[in-house]
Amino acid sequence: MTTAIIVNEVYKKFGKSELPFWRRIFGHTNGNGSNGNGHNGHNGNGAKAAEKSKVVVAVDKVSFTVGTGEIFGVLGPNGGGKSTLIRLISTLLLPDQGSISVFGYDVVRQSMAVQQIINRVSVEASFFKKLSPMENLLYGARLYGQDGAETRKKVVDILTRLGLEKRAIYNPMEEMSRGMQQKVAIARALLTKPHLLLLDEPTTGLDPRSKREVQAVVREMREKSGTTILLTTHDMVEADQLCDRIAIMNSGKVIALDTPAELKKLIPPKDGQETTLEDVFIELTGKKLVNEEEETV
Amino acid sequence: MTTLTYQIRASYAFVERNINLIKRYWSWELVWLVYSIADSLAVSFIGLGVGKLGGGNPSTADTNYLVIYLLIGTLVWRFLSTIFYWITNLIGIERWEGTIEYTLMAPVRRITHMAGQTFFAISYSLFFTGMVLLATALVFKIDLSKANLLGGTLMLLAGSFSFVGIGVMASVLPLLFPERGEQMTHVFIALLLLVSGIYYPVDVLPPVLQKLAVLSPATYVLEGTRRTLLEGLPTWDLWQYIWPVLLMGAVLIPSGLWVFSMAERYAKKTGKLHRNG
Ligand SMILES: Nc1ncnc2c1ncn2[C@@H]1O[C@H](COP(=O)(O)OP(=O)(O)OP(=O)(O)O)[C@@H](O)[C@H]1O
Ligand SMILES: [Mg+2]
């Protein structure tokens, strides 16, 4: 199996920088976040400390690789850094340190080449609300150089396939429920036939049937087109069934990475019941929380 | 598909999207048209009123000249500011709708993006200004027998490029300041309005502002358009007004693109793209 994504020691923090914004704009990059000590560095004193406490390390020296055609899951608590990681891969954020390559292209230096072969679905549907799904998807597909007439046909195919009613395709997006909008968002990504599909909580807010429809589409993409898929979800059952391997992220760090079966072996079964992925999640991410509380007390 | 055809196709995405947006928001465009017509009329009526206010008894020819002088000012300004706002809205509208990340992660060069938006902005502004002209022509008897219409249009088109450049620069404000960026773009328009002599000859301005007027592309567009339409200045003689605005465009557009790329880098560095407020 060839590699689709290589994430190497990637570090990303948010928050106040000591440099005024014009210096940051004009290239003098900031000292590469040498205070890489996780959340809200408590070191330093006085004004300096106040300044530093605004800093959040969202992705903290993360490394992993994803194989071509793999369905790779990223789990973790809210604020764990999953969406930030996805944005770094999709060229929407620039890493402070480390590097990411997608099918051999560097996301910073060869961003255009990366952009051509990826697409992304985010939690928020993100559409022109007054435009119809058809108009929104035409716009999305044309940005990738696709032909209008062909796109129109494909839009109807994909959306009906995802269980959307035909007339909804031509009415403004704002008249649609969240779940329906999410399906249009998935269609937008499928239209451009990406080699790498980044799915940030694609099934959040969908009913059980729609969830299954989306999961089926994800599997089919991998089977039929060999698409590599990186997805985040808060649905442990979904992750278990869908993913070949799973990384668990907490406070910006990858704290475990393995197949669902191997991950479950990490936690001994309790009360004679089989360990679920949820047990693993709670156990692995819970410890960290306790530690943090102890620190701040 | 070669890169060029790919990019040309991609630039059409913006044209088509804007047309669709106008179709869906047509009632808003209608309101804006009514506002623009009322504004042009109101300002032009000042021309008729001046005689009475001054208490003198100016000849009708002077009053007519004044009305057309003001009317041309409002129309040229409508044209240039409409271009400015469409270009500036490049980022603003996508912030508002929440689509910005999807557009900026698409394999589209910024110059392609701007080209599509520019093509639309110029075409739409011409159409819109034409509608205002038609409506005002119903109210004022405009004598265009001496006018060099071709020259006037050429002047407008030449001037539009420098406004595209200014618009691209202003469009970074919503990128850098998610909350207030859009409102800040009005400052550009207000300053240009002040120094460019839209409603008065620039020589009535204090010396300092007159110096600034030289730097505003709108000054040349207004003077050029007025002379072609009021005095029938031949197209060839228009060159004295055309070359400064083309030169400004040639400087402003590349610098606009450069400023934009810097701002985009900054936004990607600091995570400003997905902050909605
Ligand atoms: N643009 C930004 N500016 C400042 N801080 C940010 C930005 N984006 C994310 N963060 C911070 O980075 C951390 C990680 O956020 P991220 O969105 O990656 O988490 P997540 O794992 O996707 O969470 P969730 O499960 O809630 O979606 C959080 O503390 C968040 O507040
Ligand atoms: Mg997230």
PDB file of C-alpha atoms in Angstrom, chain A residues 12 14 21 24-27 29 87 90-96 112 115-116 119-122 126-132 135 138-139 142-147 152 170 172 188, chain B residues 1 6-7 9-10 12-14 16-17 20-21 24-25 93-94 96-99 101-109 176-177 258 262-263 265-271 273-274:
ATOM      1  CA  LYS A  12      -0.094  24.445  15.368  1.00  0.00           C
ATOM      2  CA  PHE A  14      -3.514  29.787  18.063  1.00  0.00           C
ATOM      3  CA  PHE A  21       0.281  42.127  12.875  1.00  0.00           C
ATOM      4  CA  ARG A  24       3.439  38.878  10.890  1.00  0.00           C
ATOM      5  CA  ILE A  25       1.785  39.666   7.574  1.00  0.00           C
ATOM      6  CA  PHE A  26       5.016  40.572   5.884  1.00  0.00           C
ATOM      7  CA  GLY A  27       6.711  37.286   6.397  1.00  0.00           C
ATOM      8  CA  THR A  29       7.323  34.334  11.025  1.00  0.00           C
ATOM      9  CA  ARG A  87      -7.662  22.251   8.066  1.00  0.00           C
ATOM     10  CA  SER A  90      -6.626  20.934   3.410  1.00  0.00           C
ATOM     11  CA  THR A  91      -4.316  24.001   3.072  1.00  0.00           C
ATOM     12  CA  LEU A  92      -6.658  26.257   5.069  1.00  0.00           C
ATOM     13  CA  LEU A  93      -4.167  26.651   7.886  1.00  0.00           C
ATOM     14  CA  LEU A  94      -0.394  26.867   7.729  1.00  0.00           C
ATOM     15  CA  PRO A  95       1.490  24.724  10.241  1.00  0.00           C
ATOM     16  CA  ASP A  96       3.891  26.447  12.657  1.00  0.00           C
ATOM     17  CA  MET A 112      -2.340  24.005  -5.667  1.00  0.00           C
ATOM     18  CA  GLN A 115      -6.051  21.285  -3.639  1.00  0.00           C
ATOM     19  CA  GLN A 116      -6.738  19.583  -6.958  1.00  0.00           C
ATOM     20  CA  ASN A 119     -12.016  17.859  -0.890  1.00  0.00           C
ATOM     21  CA  ARG A 120     -13.528  18.331   2.496  1.00  0.00           C
ATOM     22  CA  VAL A 121     -16.855  18.200   4.295  1.00  0.00           C
ATOM     23  CA  SER A 122     -17.108  20.234   7.481  1.00  0.00           C
ATOM     24  CA  SER A 126     -21.413  26.336   4.559  1.00  0.00           C
ATOM     25  CA  PHE A 127     -23.499  27.314   1.553  1.00  0.00           C
ATOM     26  CA  PHE A 128     -24.957  30.390  -0.082  1.00  0.00           C
ATOM     27  CA  LYS A 129     -28.218  30.210   1.810  1.00  0.00           C
ATOM     28  CA  LYS A 130     -30.424  31.817  -0.823  1.00  0.00           C
ATOM     29  CA  LEU A 131     -29.037  29.694  -3.640  1.00  0.00           C
ATOM     30  CA  SER A 132     -30.374  26.235  -4.382  1.00  0.00           C
ATOM     31  CA  GLU A 135     -26.593  26.501  -7.901  1.00  0.00           C
ATOM     32  CA  LEU A 138     -22.462  24.165  -9.833  1.00  0.00           C
ATOM     33  CA  TYR A 139     -20.321  26.838  -8.239  1.00  0.00           C
ATOM     34  CA  ARG A 142     -16.755  24.865 -11.578  1.00  0.00           C
ATOM     35  CA  LEU A 143     -14.082  25.914  -9.112  1.00  0.00           C
ATOM     36  CA  TYR A 144     -12.541  22.545  -9.882  1.00  0.00           C
ATOM     37  CA  GLY A 145     -12.761  23.169 -13.619  1.00  0.00           C
ATOM     38  CA  GLN A 146     -15.744  20.889 -14.186  1.00  0.00           C
ATOM     39  CA  ASP A 147     -18.167  21.208 -17.047  1.00  0.00           C
ATOM     40  CA  ARG A 152     -26.038  19.279 -13.536  1.00  0.00           C
ATOM     41  CA  TYR A 170     -33.958  23.684  -6.978  1.00  0.00           C
ATOM     42  CA  PRO A 172     -33.030  27.757  -1.663  1.00  0.00           C
ATOM     43  CA  ARG A 188     -20.211  18.833  -3.158  1.00  0.00           C
TER      44      ARG A 188
ATOM     45  CA  MET B   1      -7.163  20.088 -19.691  1.00  0.00           C
ATOM     46  CA  TYR B   6      -8.943  25.139 -16.448  1.00  0.00           C
ATOM     47  CA  GLN B   7      -8.474  28.581 -14.930  1.00  0.00           C
ATOM     48  CA  ARG B   9     -13.492  27.740 -16.636  1.00  0.00           C
ATOM     49  CA  ALA B  10     -12.939  28.303 -12.955  1.00  0.00           C
ATOM     50  CA  TYR B  12     -16.684  31.558 -14.848  1.00  0.00           C
ATOM     51  CA  ALA B  13     -17.720  30.003 -11.521  1.00  0.00           C
ATOM     52  CA  PHE B  14     -17.723  33.476  -9.979  1.00  0.00           C
ATOM     53  CA  GLU B  16     -22.360  32.406 -12.752  1.00  0.00           C
ATOM     54  CA  ARG B  17     -22.580  32.471  -8.966  1.00  0.00           C
ATOM     55  CA  ASN B  20     -27.519  33.464  -9.505  1.00  0.00           C
ATOM     56  CA  LEU B  21     -27.165  35.597  -6.390  1.00  0.00           C
ATOM     57  CA  ARG B  24     -32.268  35.324  -5.850  1.00  0.00           C
ATOM     58  CA  TYR B  25     -31.765  38.718  -4.259  1.00  0.00           C
ATOM     59  CA  ILE B  93     -20.053  37.953   1.061  1.00  0.00           C
ATOM     60  CA  GLU B  94     -18.366  34.601   1.583  1.00  0.00           C
ATOM     61  CA  TRP B  96     -21.286  36.275   5.648  1.00  0.00           C
ATOM     62  CA  GLU B  97     -22.460  33.072   3.992  1.00  0.00           C
ATOM     63  CA  GLY B  98     -19.733  30.939   5.571  1.00  0.00           C
ATOM     64  CA  THR B  99     -18.408  29.591   2.274  1.00  0.00           C
ATOM     65  CA  GLU B 101     -13.063  28.137   3.329  1.00  0.00           C
ATOM     66  CA  TYR B 102     -14.499  26.220   0.407  1.00  0.00           C
ATOM     67  CA  THR B 103     -13.566  28.890  -2.076  1.00  0.00           C
ATOM     68  CA  LEU B 104     -10.073  29.365  -0.705  1.00  0.00           C
ATOM     69  CA  MET B 105      -9.293  25.644  -0.652  1.00  0.00           C
ATOM     70  CA  ALA B 106     -10.267  25.210  -4.308  1.00  0.00           C
ATOM     71  CA  PRO B 107      -7.450  24.944  -6.852  1.00  0.00           C
ATOM     72  CA  VAL B 108      -8.060  28.434  -8.181  1.00  0.00           C
ATOM     73  CA  ARG B 109      -5.384  31.055  -8.604  1.00  0.00           C
ATOM     74  CA  LEU B 176      -8.183  40.378   8.443  1.00  0.00           C
ATOM     75  CA  PHE B 177     -10.992  41.739  10.592  1.00  0.00           C
ATOM     76  CA  TRP B 258       0.146  41.063  -3.677  1.00  0.00           C
ATOM     77  CA  MET B 262      -0.079  38.437   2.053  1.00  0.00           C
ATOM     78  CA  ALA B 263      -3.391  38.800   3.874  1.00  0.00           C
ATOM     79  CA  ARG B 265      -1.194  33.914   4.204  1.00  0.00           C
ATOM     80  CA  TYR B 266      -1.694  35.806   7.437  1.00  0.00           C
ATOM     81  CA  ALA B 267      -5.257  34.525   7.773  1.00  0.00           C
ATOM     82  CA  LYS B 268      -4.086  30.963   7.215  1.00  0.00           C
ATOM     83  CA  LYS B 269      -1.316  31.423   9.733  1.00  0.00           C
ATOM     84  CA  THR B 270      -3.546  32.807  12.486  1.00  0.00           C
ATOM     85  CA  GLY B 271      -6.742  30.871  11.837  1.00  0.00           C
ATOM     86  CA  LEU B 273     -10.560  32.110   7.924  1.00  0.00           C
ATOM     87  CA  HIS B 274     -13.029  30.161   9.984  1.00  0.00           C
TER      88      HIS B 274
END
